[in-house]
XYZ file of C-alpha atoms in Angstrom:
646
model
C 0.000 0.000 0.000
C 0.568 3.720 -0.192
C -0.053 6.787 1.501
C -1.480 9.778 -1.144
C -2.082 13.294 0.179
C -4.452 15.175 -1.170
C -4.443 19.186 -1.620
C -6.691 19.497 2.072
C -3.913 17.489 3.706
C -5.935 13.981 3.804
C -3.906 11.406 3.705
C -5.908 8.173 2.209
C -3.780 4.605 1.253
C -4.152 2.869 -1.973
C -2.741 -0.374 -3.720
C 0.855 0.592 -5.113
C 0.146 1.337 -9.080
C -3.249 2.904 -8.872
C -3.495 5.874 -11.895
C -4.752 8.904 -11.481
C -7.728 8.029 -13.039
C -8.664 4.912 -10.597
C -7.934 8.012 -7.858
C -10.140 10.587 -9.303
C -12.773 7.460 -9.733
C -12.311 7.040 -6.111
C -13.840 10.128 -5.287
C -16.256 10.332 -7.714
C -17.310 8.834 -11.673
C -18.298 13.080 -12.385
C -14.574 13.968 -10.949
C -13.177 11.171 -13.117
C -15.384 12.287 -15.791
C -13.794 15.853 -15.787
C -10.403 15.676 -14.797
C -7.802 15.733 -17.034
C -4.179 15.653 -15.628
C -2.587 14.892 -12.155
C 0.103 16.624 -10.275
C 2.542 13.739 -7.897
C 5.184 15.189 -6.003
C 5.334 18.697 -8.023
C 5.489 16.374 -11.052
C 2.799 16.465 -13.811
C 1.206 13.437 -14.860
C -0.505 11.223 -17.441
C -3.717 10.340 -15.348
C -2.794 6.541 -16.998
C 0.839 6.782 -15.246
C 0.923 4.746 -11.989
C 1.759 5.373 -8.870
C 4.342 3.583 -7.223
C 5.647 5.074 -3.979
C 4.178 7.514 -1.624
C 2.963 11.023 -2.777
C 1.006 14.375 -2.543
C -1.328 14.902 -5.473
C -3.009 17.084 -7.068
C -6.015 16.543 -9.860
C -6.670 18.860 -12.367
C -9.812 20.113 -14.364
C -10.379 22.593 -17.411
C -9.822 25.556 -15.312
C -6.068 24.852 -14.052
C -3.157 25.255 -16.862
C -1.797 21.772 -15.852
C -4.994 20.677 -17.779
C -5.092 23.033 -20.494
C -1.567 22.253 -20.967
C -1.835 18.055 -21.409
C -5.254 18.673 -23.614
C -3.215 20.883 -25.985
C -0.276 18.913 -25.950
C -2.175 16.120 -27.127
C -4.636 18.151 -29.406
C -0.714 19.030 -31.238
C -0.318 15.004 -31.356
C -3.650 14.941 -32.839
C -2.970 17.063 -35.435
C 0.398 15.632 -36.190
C -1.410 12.310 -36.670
C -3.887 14.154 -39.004
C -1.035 15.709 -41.088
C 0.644 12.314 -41.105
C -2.348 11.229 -42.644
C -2.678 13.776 -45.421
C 0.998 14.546 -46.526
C 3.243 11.198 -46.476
C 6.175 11.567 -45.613
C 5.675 14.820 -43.585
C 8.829 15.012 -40.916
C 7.988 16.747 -37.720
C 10.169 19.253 -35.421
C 8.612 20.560 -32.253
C 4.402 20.386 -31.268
C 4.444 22.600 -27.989
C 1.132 23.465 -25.970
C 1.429 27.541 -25.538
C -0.491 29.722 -23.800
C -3.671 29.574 -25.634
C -3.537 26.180 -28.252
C -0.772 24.596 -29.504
C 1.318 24.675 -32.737
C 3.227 22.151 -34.670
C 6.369 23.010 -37.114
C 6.207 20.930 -39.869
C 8.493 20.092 -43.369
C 6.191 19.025 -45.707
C 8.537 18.709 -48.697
C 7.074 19.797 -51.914
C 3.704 20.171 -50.766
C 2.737 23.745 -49.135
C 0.292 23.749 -46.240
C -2.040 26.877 -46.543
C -4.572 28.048 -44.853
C -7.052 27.065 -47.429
C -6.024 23.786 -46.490
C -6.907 23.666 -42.452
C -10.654 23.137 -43.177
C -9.397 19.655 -44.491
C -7.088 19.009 -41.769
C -9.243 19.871 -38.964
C -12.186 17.333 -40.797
C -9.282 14.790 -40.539
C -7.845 15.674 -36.853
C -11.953 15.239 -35.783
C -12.456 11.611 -37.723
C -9.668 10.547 -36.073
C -10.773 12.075 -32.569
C -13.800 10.331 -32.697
C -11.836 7.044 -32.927
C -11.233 7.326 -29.311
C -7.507 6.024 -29.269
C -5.612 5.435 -26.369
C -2.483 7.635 -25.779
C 0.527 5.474 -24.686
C 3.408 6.204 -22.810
C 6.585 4.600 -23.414
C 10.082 4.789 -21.989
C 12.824 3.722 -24.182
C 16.028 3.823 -24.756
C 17.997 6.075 -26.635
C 19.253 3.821 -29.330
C 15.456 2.639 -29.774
C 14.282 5.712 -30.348
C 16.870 6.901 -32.382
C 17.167 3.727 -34.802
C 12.899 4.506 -35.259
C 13.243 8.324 -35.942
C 15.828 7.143 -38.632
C 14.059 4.721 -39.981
C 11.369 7.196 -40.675
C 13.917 9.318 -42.204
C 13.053 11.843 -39.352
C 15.851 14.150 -38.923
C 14.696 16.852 -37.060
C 13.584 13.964 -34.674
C 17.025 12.155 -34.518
C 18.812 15.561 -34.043
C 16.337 16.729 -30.622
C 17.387 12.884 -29.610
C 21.148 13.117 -30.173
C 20.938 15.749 -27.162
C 18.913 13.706 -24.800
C 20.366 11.806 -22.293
C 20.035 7.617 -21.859
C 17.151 6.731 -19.366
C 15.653 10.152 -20.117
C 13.886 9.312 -23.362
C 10.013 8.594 -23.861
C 7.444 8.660 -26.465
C 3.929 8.952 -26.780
C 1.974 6.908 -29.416
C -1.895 6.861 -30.478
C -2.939 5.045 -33.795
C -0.644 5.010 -36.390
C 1.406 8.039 -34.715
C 4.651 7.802 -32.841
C 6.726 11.442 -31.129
C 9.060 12.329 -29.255
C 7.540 13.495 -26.163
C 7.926 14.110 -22.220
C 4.083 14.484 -21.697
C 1.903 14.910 -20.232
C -0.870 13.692 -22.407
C -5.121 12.912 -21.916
C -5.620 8.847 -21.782
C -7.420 8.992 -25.174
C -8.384 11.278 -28.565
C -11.860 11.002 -27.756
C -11.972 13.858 -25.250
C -10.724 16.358 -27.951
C -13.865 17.324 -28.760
C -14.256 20.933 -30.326
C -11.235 21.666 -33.069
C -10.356 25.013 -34.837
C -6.804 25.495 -36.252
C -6.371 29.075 -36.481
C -2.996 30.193 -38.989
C -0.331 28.835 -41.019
C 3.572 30.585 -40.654
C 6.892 30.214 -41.091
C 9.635 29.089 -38.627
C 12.839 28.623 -38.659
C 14.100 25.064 -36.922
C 15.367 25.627 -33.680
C 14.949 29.634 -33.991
C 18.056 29.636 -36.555
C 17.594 31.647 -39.228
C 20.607 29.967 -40.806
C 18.298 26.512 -40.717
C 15.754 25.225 -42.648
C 11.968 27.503 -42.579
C 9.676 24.863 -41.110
C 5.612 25.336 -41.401
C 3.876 26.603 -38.191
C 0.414 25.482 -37.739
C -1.632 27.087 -35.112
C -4.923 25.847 -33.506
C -6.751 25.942 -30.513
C -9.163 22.675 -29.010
C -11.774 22.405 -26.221
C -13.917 20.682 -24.230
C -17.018 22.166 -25.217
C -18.247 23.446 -28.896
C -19.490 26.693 -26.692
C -16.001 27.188 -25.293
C -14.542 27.683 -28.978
C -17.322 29.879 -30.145
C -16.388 32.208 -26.739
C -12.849 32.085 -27.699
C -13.372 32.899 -31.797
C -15.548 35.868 -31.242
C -12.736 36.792 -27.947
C -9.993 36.198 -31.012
C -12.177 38.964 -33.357
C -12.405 41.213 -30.444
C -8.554 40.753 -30.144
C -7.944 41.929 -33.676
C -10.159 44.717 -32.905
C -7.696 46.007 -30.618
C -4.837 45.298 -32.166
C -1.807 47.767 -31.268
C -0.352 47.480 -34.781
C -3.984 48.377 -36.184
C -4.755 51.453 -33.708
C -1.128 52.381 -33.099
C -1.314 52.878 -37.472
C -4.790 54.720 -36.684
C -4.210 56.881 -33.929
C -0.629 57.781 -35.417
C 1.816 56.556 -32.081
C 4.419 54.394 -33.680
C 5.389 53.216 -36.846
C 8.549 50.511 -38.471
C 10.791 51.377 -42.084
C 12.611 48.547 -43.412
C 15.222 51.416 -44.014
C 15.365 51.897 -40.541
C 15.757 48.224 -39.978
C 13.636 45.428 -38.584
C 12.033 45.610 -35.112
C 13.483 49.172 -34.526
C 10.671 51.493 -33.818
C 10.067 55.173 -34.304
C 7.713 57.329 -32.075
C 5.684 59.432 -34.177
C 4.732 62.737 -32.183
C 1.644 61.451 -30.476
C 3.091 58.457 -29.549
C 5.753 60.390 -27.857
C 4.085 62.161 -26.157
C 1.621 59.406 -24.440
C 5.282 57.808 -24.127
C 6.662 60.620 -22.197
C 3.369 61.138 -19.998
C 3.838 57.532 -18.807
C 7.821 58.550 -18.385
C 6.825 61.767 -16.137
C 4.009 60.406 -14.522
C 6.812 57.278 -13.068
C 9.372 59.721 -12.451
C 6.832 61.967 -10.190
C 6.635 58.469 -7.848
C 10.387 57.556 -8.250
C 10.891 61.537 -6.829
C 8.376 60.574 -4.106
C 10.595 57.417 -3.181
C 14.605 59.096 -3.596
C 15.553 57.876 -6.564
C 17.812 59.189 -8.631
C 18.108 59.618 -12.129
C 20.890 59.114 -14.136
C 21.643 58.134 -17.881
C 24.342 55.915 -19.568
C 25.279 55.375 -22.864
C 23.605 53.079 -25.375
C 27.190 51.094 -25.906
C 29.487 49.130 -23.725
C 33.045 47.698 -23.551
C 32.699 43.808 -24.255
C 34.496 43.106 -21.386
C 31.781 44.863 -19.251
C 29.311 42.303 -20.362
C 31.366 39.982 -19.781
C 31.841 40.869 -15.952
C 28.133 41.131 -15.562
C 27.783 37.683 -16.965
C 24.982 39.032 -19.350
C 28.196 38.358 -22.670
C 27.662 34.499 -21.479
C 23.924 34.025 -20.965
C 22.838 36.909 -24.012
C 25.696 37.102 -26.392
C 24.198 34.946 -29.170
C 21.128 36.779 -29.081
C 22.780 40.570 -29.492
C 24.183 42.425 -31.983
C 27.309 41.754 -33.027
C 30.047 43.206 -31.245
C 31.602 47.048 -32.707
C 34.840 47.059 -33.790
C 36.871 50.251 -33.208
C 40.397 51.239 -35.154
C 42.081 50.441 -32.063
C 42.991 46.422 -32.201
C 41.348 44.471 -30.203
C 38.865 46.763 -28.912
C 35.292 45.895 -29.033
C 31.918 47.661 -28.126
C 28.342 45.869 -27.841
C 25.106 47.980 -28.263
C 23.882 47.716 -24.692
C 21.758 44.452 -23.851
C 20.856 45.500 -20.166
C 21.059 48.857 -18.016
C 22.494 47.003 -14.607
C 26.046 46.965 -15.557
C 26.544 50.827 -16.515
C 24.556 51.180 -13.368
C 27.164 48.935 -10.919
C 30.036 51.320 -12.084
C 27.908 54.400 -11.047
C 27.349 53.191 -7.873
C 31.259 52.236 -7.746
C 31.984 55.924 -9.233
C 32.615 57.172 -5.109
C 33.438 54.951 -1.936
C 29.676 54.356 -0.556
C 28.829 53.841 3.778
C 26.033 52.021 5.303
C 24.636 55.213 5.962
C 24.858 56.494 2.438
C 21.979 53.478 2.000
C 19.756 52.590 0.027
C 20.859 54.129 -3.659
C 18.296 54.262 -5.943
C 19.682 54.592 -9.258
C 16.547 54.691 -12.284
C 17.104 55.646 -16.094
C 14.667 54.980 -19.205
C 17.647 52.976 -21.010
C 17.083 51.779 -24.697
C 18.844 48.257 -24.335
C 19.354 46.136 -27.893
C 18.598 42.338 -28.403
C 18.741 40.284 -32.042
C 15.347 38.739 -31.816
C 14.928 36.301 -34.410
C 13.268 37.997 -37.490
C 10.180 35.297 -37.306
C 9.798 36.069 -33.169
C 9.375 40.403 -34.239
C 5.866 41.420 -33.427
C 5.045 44.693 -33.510
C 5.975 46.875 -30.061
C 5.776 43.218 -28.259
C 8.784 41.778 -29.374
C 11.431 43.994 -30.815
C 15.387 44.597 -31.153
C 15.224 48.574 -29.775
C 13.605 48.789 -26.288
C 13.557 51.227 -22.956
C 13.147 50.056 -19.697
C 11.858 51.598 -17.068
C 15.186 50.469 -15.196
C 16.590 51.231 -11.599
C 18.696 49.349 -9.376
C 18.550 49.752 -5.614
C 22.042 48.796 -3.527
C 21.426 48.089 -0.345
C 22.563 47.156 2.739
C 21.246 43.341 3.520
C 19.164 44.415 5.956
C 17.126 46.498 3.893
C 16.145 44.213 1.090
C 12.513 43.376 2.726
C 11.670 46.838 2.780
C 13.129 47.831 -0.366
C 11.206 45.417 -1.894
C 7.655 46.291 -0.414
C 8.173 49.937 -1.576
C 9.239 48.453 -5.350
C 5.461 46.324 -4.897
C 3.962 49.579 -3.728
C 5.302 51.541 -7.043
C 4.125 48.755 -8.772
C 0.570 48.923 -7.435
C 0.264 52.195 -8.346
C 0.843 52.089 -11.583
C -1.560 49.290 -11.968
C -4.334 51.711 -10.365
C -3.915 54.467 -12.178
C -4.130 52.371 -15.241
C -7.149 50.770 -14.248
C -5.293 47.651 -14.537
C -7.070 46.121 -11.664
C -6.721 42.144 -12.632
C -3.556 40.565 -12.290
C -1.588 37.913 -10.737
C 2.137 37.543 -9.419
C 4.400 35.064 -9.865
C 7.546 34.512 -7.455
C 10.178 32.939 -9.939
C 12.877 30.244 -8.393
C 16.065 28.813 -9.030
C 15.306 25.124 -10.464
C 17.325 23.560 -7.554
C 17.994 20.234 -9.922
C 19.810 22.440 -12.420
C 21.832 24.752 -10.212
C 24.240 24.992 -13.581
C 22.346 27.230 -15.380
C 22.916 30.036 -12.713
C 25.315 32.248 -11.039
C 26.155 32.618 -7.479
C 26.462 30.841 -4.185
C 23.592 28.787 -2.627
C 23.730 30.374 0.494
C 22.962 33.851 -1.778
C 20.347 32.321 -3.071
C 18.733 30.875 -0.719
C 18.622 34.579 0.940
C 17.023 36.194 -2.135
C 14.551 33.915 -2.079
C 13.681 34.179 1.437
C 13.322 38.121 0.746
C 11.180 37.621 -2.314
C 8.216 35.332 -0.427
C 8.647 37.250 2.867
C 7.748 40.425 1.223
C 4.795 38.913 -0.484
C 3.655 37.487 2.856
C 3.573 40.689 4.162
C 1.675 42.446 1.533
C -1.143 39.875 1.792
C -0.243 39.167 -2.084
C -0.853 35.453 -2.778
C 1.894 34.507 -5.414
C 2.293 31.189 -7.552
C 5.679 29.902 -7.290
C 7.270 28.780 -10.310
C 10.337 26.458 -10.175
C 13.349 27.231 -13.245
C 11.948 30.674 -14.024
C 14.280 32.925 -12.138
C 16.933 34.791 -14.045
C 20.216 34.036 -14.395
C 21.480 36.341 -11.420
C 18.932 35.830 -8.988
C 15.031 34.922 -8.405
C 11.982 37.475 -9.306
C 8.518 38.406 -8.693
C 6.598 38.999 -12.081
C 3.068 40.552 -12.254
C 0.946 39.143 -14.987
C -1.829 41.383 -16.058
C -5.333 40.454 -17.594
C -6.584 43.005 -20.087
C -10.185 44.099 -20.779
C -11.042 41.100 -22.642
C -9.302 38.551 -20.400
C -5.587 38.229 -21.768
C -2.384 37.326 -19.672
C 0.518 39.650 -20.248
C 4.136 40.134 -18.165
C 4.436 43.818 -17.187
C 6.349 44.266 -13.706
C 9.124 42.070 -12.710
C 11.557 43.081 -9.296
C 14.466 40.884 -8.817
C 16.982 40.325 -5.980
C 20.533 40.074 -6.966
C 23.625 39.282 -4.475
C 25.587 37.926 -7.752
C 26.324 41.152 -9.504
C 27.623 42.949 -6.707
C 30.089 39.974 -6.340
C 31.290 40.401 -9.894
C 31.723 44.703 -9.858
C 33.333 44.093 -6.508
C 30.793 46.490 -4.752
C 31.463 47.846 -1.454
C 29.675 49.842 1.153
C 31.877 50.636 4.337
C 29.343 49.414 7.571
C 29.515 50.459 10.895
C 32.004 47.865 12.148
C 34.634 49.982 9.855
C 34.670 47.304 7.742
C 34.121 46.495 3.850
C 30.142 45.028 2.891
C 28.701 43.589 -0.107
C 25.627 45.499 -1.042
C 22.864 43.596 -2.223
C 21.071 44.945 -5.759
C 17.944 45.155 -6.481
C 16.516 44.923 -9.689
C 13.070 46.373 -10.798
C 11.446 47.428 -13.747
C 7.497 48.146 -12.836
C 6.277 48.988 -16.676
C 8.882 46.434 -18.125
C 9.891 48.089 -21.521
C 7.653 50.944 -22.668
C 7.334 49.462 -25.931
C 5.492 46.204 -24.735
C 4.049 48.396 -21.968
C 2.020 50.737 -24.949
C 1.376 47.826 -26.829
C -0.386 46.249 -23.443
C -2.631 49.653 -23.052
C -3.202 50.012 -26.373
C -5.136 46.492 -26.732
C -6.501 46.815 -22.969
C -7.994 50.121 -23.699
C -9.034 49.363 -27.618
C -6.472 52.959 -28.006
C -9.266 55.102 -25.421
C -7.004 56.261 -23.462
C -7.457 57.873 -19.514
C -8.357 61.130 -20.281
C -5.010 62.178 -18.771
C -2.766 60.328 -20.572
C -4.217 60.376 -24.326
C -2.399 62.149 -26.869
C -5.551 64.353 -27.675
C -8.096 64.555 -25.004
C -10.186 67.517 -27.521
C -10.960 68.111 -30.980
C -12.732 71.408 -32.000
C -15.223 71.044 -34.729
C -16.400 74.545 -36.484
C -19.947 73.196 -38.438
C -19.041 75.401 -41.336
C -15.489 77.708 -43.014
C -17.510 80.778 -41.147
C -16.465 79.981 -37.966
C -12.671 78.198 -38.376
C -11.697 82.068 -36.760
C -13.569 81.017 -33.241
C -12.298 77.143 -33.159
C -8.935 78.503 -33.455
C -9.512 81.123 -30.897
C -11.079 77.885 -28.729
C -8.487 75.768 -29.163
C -5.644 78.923 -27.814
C -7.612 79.473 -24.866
C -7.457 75.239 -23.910
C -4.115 75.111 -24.803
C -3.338 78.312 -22.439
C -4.975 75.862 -19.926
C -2.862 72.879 -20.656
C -5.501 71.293 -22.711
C -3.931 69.211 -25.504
C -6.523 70.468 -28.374
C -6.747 70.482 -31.955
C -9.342 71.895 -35.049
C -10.582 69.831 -37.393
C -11.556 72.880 -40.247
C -11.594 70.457 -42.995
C -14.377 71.440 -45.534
C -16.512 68.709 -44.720
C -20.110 68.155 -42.860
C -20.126 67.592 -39.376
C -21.714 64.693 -39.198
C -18.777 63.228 -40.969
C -16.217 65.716 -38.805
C -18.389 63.552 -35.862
C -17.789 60.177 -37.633
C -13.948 60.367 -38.225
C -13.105 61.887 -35.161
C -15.330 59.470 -33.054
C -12.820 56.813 -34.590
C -9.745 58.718 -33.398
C -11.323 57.948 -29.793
C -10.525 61.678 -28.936
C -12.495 61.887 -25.612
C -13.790 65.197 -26.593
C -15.343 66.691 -29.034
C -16.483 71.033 -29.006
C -19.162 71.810 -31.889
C -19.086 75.824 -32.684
C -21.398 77.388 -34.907
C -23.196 80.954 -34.948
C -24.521 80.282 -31.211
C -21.385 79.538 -29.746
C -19.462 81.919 -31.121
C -21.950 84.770 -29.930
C -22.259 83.271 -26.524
C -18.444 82.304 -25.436
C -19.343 78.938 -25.520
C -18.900 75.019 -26.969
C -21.558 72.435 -27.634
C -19.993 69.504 -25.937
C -19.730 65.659 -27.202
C -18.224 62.986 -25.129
C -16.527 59.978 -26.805
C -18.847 57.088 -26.806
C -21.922 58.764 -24.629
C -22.547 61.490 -27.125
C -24.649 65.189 -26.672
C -23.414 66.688 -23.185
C -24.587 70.197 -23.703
C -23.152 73.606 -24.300
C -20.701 75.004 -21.550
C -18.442 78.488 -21.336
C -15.084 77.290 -22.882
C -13.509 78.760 -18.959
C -16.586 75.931 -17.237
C -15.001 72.946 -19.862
C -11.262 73.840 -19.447
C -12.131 73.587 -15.714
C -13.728 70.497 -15.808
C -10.923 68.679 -17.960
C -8.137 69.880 -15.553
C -9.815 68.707 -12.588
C -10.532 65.311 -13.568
C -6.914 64.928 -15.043
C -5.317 67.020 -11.864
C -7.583 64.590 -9.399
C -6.127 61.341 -10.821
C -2.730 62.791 -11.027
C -2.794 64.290 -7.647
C -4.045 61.101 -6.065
C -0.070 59.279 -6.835
């Protein structure tokens, strides 16, 4: 027998072997009826997979990602068995489950898989759903599964096995269809019930632009025929508010293949919604002592190399800048925390001279692949709203719960009232991949969960996510219509100061490590746009959008008086502007209703004669007519009581 502990802390004994299904069956045929994965011993599971020595479980329906995760793992298998099907001799490279659906990259030879085409695969992926085959697990060894991947003439296959390790190897079969596959996977096609694959792209094999373009195919699978028609019309609200789309409409950002790929350009309202954000930060960073300070947008190597960032990043930044001197090399700057160690080096620092808060909007440089560029999402030219915070040991905890505080503002004033955090660890089986002692680490993660305690903030922990130098607490976002994204991140760091030698003198007289603190509360103000853009639809707070009125003269006559309007707002610090095209206001109404100004002042004979605007509101329509004085008052006091309020 063994002992199994459930999630309340029963502890209940079962015949060694039992699955997780014969468990969930246990409780009760509806539980076994909906669950669809199982969690032993922080391990996720077949529910098929036995279990053979004592353990804590956890089973998992729709709602967890564990689930969602093994249904669209095997919804990928599904449709690689469909495609297998349809295009002989298709070879396969990587199926993943992703954050909403799955994809598979695919080289199909001569034949080209279109998206005219996934109507016929998703009528094959469904015939062969309905079949109701098993989904078998099976360990094997390495020369097994390479001798069948090469039998199939499978080389992207043979080449993800050649890195595996003996004893580590398993694959997953259902049908006529064999992969290469960890798991975890449902016990059977039949509970892939409602199919849509969405797009067809291109993808380079193993992110290498120097290797083969594979096909991408993209789909999505649920439980429920109602749960896909929520998600399609969810997908066409998403294109709706696509930041590419509005940021082309409203005029805030634009790309030149001149300029180069995945560098943008601010156009002037852009900027200044941009610099809003920028001031609006730096007015709370003033509030907590930090201080500003700016470095260049190059580095020595060799100061990348110090950092550690040359190691971990190098492949994926420019290449380095070669100067007449020999040997001399310069890298277009990848991260803001080195340049920022050697300021806080620049002088001999004391215990009292603690905490330095050091922020700068740096524009850091990566070489994202060209496939992975996606508007202001994922690009090679980003700021970040970067400061570091040395500190004396002591101080971390409440360093930390003033970052979260910064943090939380932000998210109020943006109305960004849904989110989740995420405290990010060290993956203590694979110590290799990081830098610094154990005893460091063990500290910074002590910080990181004690702070959340404290704030009340229930975080998930996530194993292997930490970065290199340390672990972090990321905030995840939803957006209007229900979307994850990664804005905030804060990060505790005793590795850095180790390798800039940093020093604070303490009160013993003698020589201290400082510890750094990392923390970046919009994350880059590219992705951070692109996030409001799509979470707003491009409506902006009425204190942050680019144009919060447009002046409308109904006819040529009275162009004089809008002008004269729009002087007195902008005397007022209203951000204004006249539409005096020679067109009909209703239309003047239409287009600038689709600019999503918040405001829009009618003038005509009446106004003109009486001092005042007829005033529209964005989306709610007639408000009445006001003295221009009454409406300049009434903008600045809704903008002044937000601002005022951080």
């Amino acid at each position: 027998m063994i002992k199994v502990t459930f999630p309340d802390g029963s502890v209940r004994e079962f015949a060694k072997g039992i699955t997780g299904l014969q468990l969930a069956e246990s409780i009760s045929s509806r539980l076994a009826q909906e669950v669809l994965a199982i969690t032993v011993n922080e391990e996720i599971r077949d529910l098929s997979r036995p279990i053979e020595t004592d353990a804590s479980i956890k089973l998992h329906k729709w709602d967890d990602e564990e689930a969602k995760h093994a249904y669209w793992h095997s919804s990928a298998h599904l449709m690689a068995e469909a495609l297998q099907e349809l295009y002989p001799g298709i070879k396969f490279g990587i199926g993943p489950a992703i954050e909403n659906g799955f994809y598979y990259d695919v080289d199909s030879g001569s034949a080209v898989i279109k998206e005219s085409d996934l109507p016929t695969i998703e009528a094959k992926m469904v015939e062969l759903a309905v079949r109701k085959a098993a989904i078998v697990r099976n360990d094997v060894s390495k020369a097994d599964a390479l001798k069948l991947f090469e039998e199939k003439g499978d080389e992207y296959k043979v080449e993800l096995i050649s890195a595996l390790e003996d004893g580590t190897i398993t694959l997953y079969a259902q049908g006529n269809f064999t992969d290469l596959c960890r798991g975890p996977h449902l016990t059977d096609t039949g509970e892939i019930k409602a199919i849509k694959l969405l797009s067809v792209a291109g993808a380079y094999w193993r992110g290498d632009e120097k290797r083969k373009m594979l096909t991408r195919i993209y789909g999505i699978t649920f439980p429920k025929k109602k749960m896909l028609d929520e998600y399609l019309i969810l997908l066409e609200e998403a294109k709706k508010r696509d930041h590419r789309k509005i940021g082309r409409e409203l005029e805030l950002f634009m790309f030149s293949e001149m300029v180069g790929k995945g560098l943008p350009m601010w156009l002037p309202r852009g900027t200044a919604l941009r610099l809003r954000l920028e001031d609006f930060l730096k007015k709370i960073q003033r509030r907590f002592d930090y201080q500003q300070v700016m470095t260049p947008h190059i580095g020595n190597k060799q100061l990348y190399v110090t950092s550690g960032h040359y190691a971990k990043y190098g492949k994926d930044s420019f290449q380095p800048i070669h100067t007449p001197e020999e040997g001399e090399e310069y890298l277009l700057k990848p991260m803001n925390c080195p340049h920022h160690c050697e300021i806080y080096k620049f002088k001999p620092r004391s215990y009292k001279d603690l905490p330095v808060r050091l922020a700068e909007f740096g524009t850091v440089y990566r070489y994202e692949q060209s496939g992975e560029l996606h508007g202001l999402t994922r690009v090679r030219s980003f700021t970040q709203d970067d400061a570091h915070i040395f500190c004396r040991p002591d101080q971390v905890k409440d360093e930390f719960l003033k970052v979260m505080d910064i943090i939380f503002i932000i998210f109020n004033a943006l109305e960004f009232e849904n989110f989740e955090a995420q405290i990010s660890l060290r993956d203590p089986n694979n110590k290799e991949k990081y830098i610094g002692s154990d005893e460091n680490w063990e500290k910074a993660e002590s910080a990181i969960i004690e702070a959340c305690a404290a704030k009340g903030l229930k975080a998930k922990v996530v194993l292997g996510e930490a970065a290199f130098y340390g672990p972090k607490l990321d905030f995840m976002v939803k957006d209007a219509i229900g979307r994850r994204w990664q804005l905030g991140t804060i990060q505790v760091d005793y590795s850095l100061p180790e390798r800039f030698e940093l020093e604070y003198t303490g009160d013993d007289n003698a020589k201290h490590r400082p510890v750094m603190i990392h923390r970046a509360p919009f994350g880059s103000m590219e992705r951070f746009v692109a996030v409001l853009i799509e979470h707003t639809a491009g409506k902006f707070p009425l204190w942050l959008t680019p144009d919060q009125v447009v002046v409308l003269p109904i006819s040529e006559k009275f162009n004089d008086y809008a002008f004269e309007v729009a002087k007195l707002l902008n005397a007022q610090d209203i951000r204004v502007q006249v539409d005096d095209r020679n067109e009909k206001i209703g239309r003047k109404i239409r287009d600038n209703e689709l600019k999503r100004i918040p405001f829009m002042l009618i003038v005509g004979e009446k106004e003109a004669e009486n001092g005042e605007v007829a005033v529209r509101k964005q989306g709610e329509g007639d408000k009445g007519s006001m003295k221009v004085v009454d409406f300049a008052k009434m903008i600045n006091d809704v903008v002044n009581a937000l601002v005022n309020k951080y």
